[in-house]
PDB file of C-alpha atoms and ligand atoms in Angstrom:
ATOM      1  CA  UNK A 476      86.363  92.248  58.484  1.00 57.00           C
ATOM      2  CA  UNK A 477      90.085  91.642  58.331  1.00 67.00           C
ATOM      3  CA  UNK A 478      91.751  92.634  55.188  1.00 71.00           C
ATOM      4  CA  UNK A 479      93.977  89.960  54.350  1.00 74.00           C
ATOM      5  CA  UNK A 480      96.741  91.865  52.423  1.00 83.00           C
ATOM      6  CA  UNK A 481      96.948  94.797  56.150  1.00 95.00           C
ATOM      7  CA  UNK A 482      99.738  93.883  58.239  1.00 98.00           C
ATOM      8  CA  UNK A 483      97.734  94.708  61.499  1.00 98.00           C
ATOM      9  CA  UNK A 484     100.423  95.868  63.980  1.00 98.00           C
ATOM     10  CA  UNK A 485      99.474  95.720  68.054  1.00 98.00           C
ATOM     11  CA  UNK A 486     100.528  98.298  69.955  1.00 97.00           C
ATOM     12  CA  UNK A 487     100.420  97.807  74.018  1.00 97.00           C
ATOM     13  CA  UNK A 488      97.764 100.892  76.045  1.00 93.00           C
ATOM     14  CA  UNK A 489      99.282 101.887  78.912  1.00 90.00           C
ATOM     15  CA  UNK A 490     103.421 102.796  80.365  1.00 91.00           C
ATOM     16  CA  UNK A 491     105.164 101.099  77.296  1.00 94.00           C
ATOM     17  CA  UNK A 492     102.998 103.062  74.968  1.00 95.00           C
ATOM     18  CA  UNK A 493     105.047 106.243  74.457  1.00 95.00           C
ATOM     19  CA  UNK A 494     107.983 104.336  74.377  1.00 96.00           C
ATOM     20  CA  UNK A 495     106.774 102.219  71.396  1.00 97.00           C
ATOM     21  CA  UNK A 496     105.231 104.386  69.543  1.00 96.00           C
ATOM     22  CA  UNK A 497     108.895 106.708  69.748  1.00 97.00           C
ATOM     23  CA  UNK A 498     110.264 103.436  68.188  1.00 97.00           C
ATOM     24  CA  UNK A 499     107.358 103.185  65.683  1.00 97.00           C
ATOM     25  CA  UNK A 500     108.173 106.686  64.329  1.00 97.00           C
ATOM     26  CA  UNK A 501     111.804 106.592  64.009  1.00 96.00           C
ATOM     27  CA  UNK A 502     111.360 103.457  62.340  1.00 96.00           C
ATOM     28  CA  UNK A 503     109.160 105.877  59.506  1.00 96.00           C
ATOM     29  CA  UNK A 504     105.772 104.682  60.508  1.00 97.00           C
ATOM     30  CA  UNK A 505     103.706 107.584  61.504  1.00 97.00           C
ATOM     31  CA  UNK A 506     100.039 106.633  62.805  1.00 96.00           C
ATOM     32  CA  UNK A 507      96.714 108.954  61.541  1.00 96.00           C
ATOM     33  CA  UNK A 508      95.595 111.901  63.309  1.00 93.00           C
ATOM     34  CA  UNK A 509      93.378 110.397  65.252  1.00 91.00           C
ATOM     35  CA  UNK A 510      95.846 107.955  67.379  1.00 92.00           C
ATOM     36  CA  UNK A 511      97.238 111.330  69.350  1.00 89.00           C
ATOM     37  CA  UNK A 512      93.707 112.386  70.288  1.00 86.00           C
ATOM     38  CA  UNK A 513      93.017 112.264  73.970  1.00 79.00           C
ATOM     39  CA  UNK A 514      89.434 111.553  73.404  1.00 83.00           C
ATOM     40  CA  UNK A 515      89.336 109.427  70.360  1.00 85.00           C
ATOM     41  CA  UNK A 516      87.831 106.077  71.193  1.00 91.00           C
ATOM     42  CA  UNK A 517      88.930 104.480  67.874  1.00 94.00           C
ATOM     43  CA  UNK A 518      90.989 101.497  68.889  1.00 95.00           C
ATOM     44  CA  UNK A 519      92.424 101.029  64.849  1.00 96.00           C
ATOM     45  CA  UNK A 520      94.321 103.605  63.021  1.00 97.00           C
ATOM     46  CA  UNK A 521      95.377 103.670  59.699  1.00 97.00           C
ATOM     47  CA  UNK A 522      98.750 104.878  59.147  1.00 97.00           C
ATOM     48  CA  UNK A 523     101.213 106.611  56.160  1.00 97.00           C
ATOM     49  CA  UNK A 524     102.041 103.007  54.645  1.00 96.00           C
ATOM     50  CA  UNK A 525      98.170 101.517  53.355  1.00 96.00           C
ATOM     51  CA  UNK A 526      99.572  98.323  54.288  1.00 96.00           C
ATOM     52  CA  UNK A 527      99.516  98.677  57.843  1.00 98.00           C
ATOM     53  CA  UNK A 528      97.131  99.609  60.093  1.00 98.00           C
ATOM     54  CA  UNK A 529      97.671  99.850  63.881  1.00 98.00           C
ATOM     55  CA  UNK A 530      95.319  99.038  66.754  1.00 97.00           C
ATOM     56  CA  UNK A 531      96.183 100.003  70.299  1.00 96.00           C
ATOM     57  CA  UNK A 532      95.089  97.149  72.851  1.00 97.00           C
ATOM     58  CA  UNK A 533      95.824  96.520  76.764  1.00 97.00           C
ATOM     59  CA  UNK A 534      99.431  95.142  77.089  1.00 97.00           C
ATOM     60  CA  UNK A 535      97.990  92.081  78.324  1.00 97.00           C
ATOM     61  CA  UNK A 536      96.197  91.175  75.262  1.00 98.00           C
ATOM     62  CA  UNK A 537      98.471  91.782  72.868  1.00 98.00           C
ATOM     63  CA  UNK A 538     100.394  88.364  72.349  1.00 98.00           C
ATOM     64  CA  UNK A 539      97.109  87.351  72.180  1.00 98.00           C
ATOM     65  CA  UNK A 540      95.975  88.877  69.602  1.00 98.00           C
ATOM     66  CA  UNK A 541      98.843  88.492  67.655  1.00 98.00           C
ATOM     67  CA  UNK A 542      99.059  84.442  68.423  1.00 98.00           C
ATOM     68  CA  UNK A 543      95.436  83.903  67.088  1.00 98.00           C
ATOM     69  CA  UNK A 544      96.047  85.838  63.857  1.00 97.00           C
ATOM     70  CA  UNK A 545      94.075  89.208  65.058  1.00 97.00           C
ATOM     71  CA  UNK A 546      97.169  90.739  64.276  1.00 98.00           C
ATOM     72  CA  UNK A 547     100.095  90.051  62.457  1.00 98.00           C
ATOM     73  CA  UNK A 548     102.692  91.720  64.682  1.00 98.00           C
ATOM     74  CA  UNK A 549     103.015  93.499  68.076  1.00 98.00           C
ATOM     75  CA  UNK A 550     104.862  94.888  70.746  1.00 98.00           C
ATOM     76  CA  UNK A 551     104.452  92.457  74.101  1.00 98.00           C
ATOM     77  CA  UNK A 552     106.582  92.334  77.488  1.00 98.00           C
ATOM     78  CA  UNK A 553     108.212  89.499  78.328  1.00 98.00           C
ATOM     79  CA  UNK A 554     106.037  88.924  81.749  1.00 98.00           C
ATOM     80  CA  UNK A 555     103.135  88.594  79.372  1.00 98.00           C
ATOM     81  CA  UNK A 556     105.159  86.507  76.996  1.00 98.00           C
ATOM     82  CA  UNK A 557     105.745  84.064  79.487  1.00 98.00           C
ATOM     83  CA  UNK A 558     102.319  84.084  80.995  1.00 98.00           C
ATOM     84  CA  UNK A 559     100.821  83.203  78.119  1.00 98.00           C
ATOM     85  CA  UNK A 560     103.258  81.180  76.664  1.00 98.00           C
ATOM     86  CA  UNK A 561     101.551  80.890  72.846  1.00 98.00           C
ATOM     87  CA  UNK A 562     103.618  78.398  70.659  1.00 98.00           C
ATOM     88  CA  UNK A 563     102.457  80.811  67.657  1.00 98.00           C
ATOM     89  CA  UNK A 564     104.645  83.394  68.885  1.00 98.00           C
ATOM     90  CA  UNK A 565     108.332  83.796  67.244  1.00 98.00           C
ATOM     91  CA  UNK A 566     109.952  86.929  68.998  1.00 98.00           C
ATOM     92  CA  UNK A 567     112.946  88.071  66.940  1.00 98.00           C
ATOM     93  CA  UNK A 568     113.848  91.071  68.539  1.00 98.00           C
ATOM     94  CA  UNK A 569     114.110  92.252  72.137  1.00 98.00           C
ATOM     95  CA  UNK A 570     113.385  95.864  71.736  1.00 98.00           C
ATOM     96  CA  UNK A 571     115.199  97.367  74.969  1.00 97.00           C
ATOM     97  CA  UNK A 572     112.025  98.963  75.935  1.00 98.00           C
ATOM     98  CA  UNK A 573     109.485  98.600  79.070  1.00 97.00           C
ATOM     99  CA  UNK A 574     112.373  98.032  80.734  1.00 98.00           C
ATOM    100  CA  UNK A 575     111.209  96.192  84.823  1.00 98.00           C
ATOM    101  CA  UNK A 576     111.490  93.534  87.128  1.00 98.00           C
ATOM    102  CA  UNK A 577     108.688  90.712  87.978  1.00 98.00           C
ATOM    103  CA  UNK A 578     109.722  90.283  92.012  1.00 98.00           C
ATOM    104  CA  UNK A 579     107.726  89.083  95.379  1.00 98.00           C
ATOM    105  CA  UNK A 580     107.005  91.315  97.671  1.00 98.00           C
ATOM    106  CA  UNK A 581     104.918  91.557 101.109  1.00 96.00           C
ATOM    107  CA  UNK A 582     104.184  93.822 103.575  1.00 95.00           C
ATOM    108  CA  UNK A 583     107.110  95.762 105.399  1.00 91.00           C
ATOM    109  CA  UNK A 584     104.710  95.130 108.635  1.00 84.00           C
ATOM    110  CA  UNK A 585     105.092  91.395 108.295  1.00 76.00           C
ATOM    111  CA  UNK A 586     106.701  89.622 111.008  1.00 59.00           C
ATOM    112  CA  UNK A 587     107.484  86.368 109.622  1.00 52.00           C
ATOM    113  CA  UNK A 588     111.055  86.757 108.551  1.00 50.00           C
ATOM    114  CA  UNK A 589     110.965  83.553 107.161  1.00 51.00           C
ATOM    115  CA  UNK A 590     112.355  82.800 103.454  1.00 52.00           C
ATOM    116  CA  UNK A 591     109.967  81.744 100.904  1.00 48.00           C
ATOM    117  CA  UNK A 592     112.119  78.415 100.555  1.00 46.00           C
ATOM    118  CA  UNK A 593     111.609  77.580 104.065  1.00 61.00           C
ATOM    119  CA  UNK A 594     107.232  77.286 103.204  1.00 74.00           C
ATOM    120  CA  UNK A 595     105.748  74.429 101.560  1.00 86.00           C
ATOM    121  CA  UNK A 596     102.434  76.558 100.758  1.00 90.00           C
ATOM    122  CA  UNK A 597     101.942  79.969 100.456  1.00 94.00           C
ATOM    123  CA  UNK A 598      99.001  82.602  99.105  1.00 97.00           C
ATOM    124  CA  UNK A 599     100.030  84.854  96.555  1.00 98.00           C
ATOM    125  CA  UNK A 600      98.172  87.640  94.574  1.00 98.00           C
ATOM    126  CA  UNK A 601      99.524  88.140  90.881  1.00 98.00           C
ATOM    127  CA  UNK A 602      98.617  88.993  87.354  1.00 98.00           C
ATOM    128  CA  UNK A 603     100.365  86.156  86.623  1.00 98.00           C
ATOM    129  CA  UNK A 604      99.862  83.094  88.102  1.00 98.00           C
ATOM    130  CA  UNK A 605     101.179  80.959  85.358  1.00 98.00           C
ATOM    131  CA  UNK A 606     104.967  81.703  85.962  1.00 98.00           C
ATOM    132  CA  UNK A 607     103.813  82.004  89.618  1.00 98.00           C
ATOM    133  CA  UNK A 608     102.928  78.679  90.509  1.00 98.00           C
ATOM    134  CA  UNK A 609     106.242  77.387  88.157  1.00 97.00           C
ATOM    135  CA  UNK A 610     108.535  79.498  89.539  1.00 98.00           C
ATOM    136  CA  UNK A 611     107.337  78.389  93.345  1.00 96.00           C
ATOM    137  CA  UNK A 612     106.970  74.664  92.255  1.00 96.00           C
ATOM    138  CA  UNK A 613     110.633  74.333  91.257  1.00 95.00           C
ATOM    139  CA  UNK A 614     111.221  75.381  94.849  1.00 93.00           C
ATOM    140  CA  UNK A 615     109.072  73.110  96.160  1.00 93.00           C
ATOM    141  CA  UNK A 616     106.648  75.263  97.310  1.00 94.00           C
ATOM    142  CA  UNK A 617     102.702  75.142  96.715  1.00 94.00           C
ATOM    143  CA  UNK A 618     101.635  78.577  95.557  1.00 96.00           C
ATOM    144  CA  UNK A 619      97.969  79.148  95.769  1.00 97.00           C
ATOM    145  CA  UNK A 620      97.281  81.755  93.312  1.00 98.00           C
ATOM    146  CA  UNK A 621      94.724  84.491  93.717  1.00 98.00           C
ATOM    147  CA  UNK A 622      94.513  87.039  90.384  1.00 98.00           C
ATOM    148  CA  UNK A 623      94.018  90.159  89.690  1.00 98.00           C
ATOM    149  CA  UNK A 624      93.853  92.396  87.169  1.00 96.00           C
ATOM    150  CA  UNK A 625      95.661  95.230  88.751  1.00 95.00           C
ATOM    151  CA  UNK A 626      96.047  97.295  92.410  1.00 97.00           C
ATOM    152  CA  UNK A 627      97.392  93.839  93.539  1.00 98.00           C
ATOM    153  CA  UNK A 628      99.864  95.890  96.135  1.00 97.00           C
ATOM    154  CA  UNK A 629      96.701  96.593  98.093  1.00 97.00           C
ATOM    155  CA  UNK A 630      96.233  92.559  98.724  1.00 97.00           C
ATOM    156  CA  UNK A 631      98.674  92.035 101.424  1.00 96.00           C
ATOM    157  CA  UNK A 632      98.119  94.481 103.949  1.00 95.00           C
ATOM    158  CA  UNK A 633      94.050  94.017 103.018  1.00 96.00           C
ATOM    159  CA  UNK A 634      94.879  89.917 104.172  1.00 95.00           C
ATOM    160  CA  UNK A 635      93.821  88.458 100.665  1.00 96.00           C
ATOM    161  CA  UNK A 636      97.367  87.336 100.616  1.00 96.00           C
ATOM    162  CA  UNK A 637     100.442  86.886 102.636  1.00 94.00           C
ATOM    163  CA  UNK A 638     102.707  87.764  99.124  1.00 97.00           C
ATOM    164  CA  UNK A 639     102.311  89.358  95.916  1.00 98.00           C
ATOM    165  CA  UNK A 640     104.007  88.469  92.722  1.00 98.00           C
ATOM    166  CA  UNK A 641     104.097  92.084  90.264  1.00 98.00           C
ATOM    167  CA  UNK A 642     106.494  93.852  88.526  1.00 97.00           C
ATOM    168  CA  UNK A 643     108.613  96.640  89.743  1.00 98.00           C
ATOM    169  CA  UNK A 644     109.880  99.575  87.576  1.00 97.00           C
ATOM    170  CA  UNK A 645     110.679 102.490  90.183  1.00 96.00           C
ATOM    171  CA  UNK A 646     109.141 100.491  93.267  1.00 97.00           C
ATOM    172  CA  UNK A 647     106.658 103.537  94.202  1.00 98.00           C
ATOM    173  CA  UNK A 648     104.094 101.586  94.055  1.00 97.00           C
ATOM    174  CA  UNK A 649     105.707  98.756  96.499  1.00 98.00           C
ATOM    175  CA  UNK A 650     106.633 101.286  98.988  1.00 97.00           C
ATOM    176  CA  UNK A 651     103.424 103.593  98.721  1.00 97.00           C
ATOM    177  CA  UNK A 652     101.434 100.955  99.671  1.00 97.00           C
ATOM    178  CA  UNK A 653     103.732  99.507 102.527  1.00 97.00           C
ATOM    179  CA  UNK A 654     105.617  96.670 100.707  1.00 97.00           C
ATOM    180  CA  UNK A 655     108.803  95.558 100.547  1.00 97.00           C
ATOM    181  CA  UNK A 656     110.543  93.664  97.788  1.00 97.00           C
ATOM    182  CA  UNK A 657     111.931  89.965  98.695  1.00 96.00           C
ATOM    183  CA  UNK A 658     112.889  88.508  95.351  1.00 97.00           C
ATOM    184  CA  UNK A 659     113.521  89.385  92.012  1.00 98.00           C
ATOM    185  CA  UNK A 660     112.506  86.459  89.890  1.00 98.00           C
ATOM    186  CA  UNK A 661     113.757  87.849  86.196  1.00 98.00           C
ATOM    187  CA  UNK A 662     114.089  91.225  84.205  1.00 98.00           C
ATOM    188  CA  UNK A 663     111.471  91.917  81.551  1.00 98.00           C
ATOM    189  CA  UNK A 664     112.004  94.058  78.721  1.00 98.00           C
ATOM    190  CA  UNK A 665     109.466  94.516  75.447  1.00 98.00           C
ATOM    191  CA  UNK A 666     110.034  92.457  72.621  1.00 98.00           C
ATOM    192  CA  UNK A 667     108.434  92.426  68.789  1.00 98.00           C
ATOM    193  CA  UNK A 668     106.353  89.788  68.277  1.00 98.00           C
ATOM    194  CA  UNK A 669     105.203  88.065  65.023  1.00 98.00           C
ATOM    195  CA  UNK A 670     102.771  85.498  64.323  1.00 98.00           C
ATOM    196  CA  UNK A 671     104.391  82.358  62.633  1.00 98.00           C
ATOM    197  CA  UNK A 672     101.468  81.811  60.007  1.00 98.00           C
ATOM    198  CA  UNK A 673     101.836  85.471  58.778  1.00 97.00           C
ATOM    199  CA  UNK A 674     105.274  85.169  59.047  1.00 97.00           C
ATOM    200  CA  UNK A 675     104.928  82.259  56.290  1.00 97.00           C
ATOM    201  CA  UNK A 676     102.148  84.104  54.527  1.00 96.00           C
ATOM    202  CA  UNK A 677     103.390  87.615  54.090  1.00 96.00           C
ATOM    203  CA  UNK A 678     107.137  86.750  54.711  1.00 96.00           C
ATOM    204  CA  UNK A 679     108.510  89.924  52.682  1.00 96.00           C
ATOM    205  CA  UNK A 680     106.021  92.542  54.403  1.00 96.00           C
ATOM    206  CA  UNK A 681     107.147  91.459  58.075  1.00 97.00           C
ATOM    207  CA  UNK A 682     110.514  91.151  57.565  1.00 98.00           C
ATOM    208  CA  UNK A 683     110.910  94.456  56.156  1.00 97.00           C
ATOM    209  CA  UNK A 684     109.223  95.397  59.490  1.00 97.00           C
ATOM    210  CA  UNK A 685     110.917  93.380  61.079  1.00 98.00           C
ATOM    211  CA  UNK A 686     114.389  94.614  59.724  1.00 97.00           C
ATOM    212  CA  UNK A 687     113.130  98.283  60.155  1.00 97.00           C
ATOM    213  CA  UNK A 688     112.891  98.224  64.092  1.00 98.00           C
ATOM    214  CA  UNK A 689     115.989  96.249  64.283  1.00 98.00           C
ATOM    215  CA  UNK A 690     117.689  98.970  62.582  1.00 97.00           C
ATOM    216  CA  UNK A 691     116.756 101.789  64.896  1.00 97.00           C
ATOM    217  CA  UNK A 692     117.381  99.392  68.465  1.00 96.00           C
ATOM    218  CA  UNK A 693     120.405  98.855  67.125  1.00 91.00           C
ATOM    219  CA  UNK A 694     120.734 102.450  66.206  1.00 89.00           C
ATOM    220  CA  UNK A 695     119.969 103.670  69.540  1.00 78.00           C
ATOM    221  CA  UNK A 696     122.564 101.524  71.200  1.00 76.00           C
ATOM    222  CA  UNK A 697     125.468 102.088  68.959  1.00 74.00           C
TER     223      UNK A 697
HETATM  224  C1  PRP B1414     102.473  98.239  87.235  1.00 86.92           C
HETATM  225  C2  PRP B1414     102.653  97.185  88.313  1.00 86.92           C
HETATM  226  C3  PRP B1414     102.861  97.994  89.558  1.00 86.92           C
HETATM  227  C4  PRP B1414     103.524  99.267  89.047  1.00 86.92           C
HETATM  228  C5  PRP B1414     104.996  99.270  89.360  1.00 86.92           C
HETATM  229  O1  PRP B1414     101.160  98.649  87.219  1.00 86.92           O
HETATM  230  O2  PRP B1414     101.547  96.292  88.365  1.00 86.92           O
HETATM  231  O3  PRP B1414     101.635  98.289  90.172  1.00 86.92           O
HETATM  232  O4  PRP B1414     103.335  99.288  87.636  1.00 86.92           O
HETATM  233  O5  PRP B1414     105.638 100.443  88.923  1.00 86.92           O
HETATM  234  P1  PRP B1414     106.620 101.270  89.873  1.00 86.92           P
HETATM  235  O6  PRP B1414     107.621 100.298  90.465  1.00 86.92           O
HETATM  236  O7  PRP B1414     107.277 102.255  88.950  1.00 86.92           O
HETATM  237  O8  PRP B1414     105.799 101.947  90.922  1.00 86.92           O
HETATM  238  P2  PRP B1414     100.602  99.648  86.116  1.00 86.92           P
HETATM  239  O9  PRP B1414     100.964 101.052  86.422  1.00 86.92           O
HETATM  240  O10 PRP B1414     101.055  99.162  84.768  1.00 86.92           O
HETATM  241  O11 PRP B1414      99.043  99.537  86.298  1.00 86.92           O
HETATM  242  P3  PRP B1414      98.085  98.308  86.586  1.00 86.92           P
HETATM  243  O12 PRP B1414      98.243  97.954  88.033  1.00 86.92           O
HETATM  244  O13 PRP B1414      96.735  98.825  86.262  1.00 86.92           O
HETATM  245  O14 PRP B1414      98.518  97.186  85.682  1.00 86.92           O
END
């Protein structure tokens, strides 16, 4: 049951997790015990302000959960953002964290040397084939999207797909698996999220949060 006077803060699993929970902390809010236990498989945590309580979801799910009201306010990349594209969502700060690239890359062993502008249909493999399809459409190009959830860099050279849409942060991945980047469609960064009802509902309790965190990103960049 959701206590309606807990700010629930969403916090994304996964690569942006130490950096946003470094944020969290120097912005005074220090999570329960429990959250830094390797083995814990509590996915709420209370935390030193009995206001708040934290829960620590997938990346992908967190504008989600904060667009339906799960949560009040979260931590979400802008490639997610995007995908999803909730109306709910306000994002008033962009939190200089999580910091990649969404690109398209295919296999260094392809032979077609052909730009993607020159195709009028192509098969792509993405986690997000939302701004996929938009981004190809404006270019005139049909993009027939094939997700998945993750490994996508093994679609190419495996045939599923001639391209893959994904983001890049050190491009390891890209050229571990034999890939080679051919665009960069935008960067992404992680932003805080808020829900516009709560927003309305518990204006005073956000925007202190809010206010908080913009404090200490614009701390760290002074
Ligand atoms: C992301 C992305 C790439 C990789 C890029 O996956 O989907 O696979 O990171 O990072 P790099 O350029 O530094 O190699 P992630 O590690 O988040 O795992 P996932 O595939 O399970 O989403």
């Amino acid at each position: 049951m959701k206590d309606l006077d807990k700010i629930i803060f969403a916090l994304p699993k996964g690569r942006i997790l130490k950096q946003a929970v470094e944020l969290m902390l120097e912005s005074d809010i220090k999570p329960e015990e429990d959250f830094s236990k390797q083995h814990s498989r509590k996915l709420r945590f209370l935390t030193n302000e009995q206001d708040l309580d934290l829960i620590r979801i997938r990346s992908a799910d967190v504008p989600t959960f904060v667009a339906f009201g799960a949560a009040d306010i979260g931590i979400a990349g802008q490639d997610d953002l995007l995908e999803l594209d909730y109306p709910e969502l306000y994002v008033p700060l962009d939190l200089n964290i999580g910091i990649c690239r969404l690109v398209i890359a295919r296999s260094d062993q392809a032979k077609s040397k052909e730009k993607s502008s020159s195709l009028s249909h192509i098969k792509i493999a993405t986690k997000y084939p939302n701004i996929t399809k938009k981004y190809f459409e404006k270019k005139g190009v049909q993009a027939e999207c094939i997700k998945l959830n993750g490994a996508i860099e093994l679609a190419p050279n495996l045939g599923l797909c001639e391209r893959i849409v994904d983001i890049v942060e050190t491009g390891e991945t890209l050229k571990a698996n034999g890939l080679v980047e051919i665009e960069k469609i935008m960067d992404i960064s992680s932003c805080l999220i808020v829900n516009r009802t709560s927003l309305k509902t518990k204006p005073e309790k956000i925007n202190k949060l809010i206010n908080r965190f913009t404090e200490t990103v614009h701390g760290k960049a002074a």
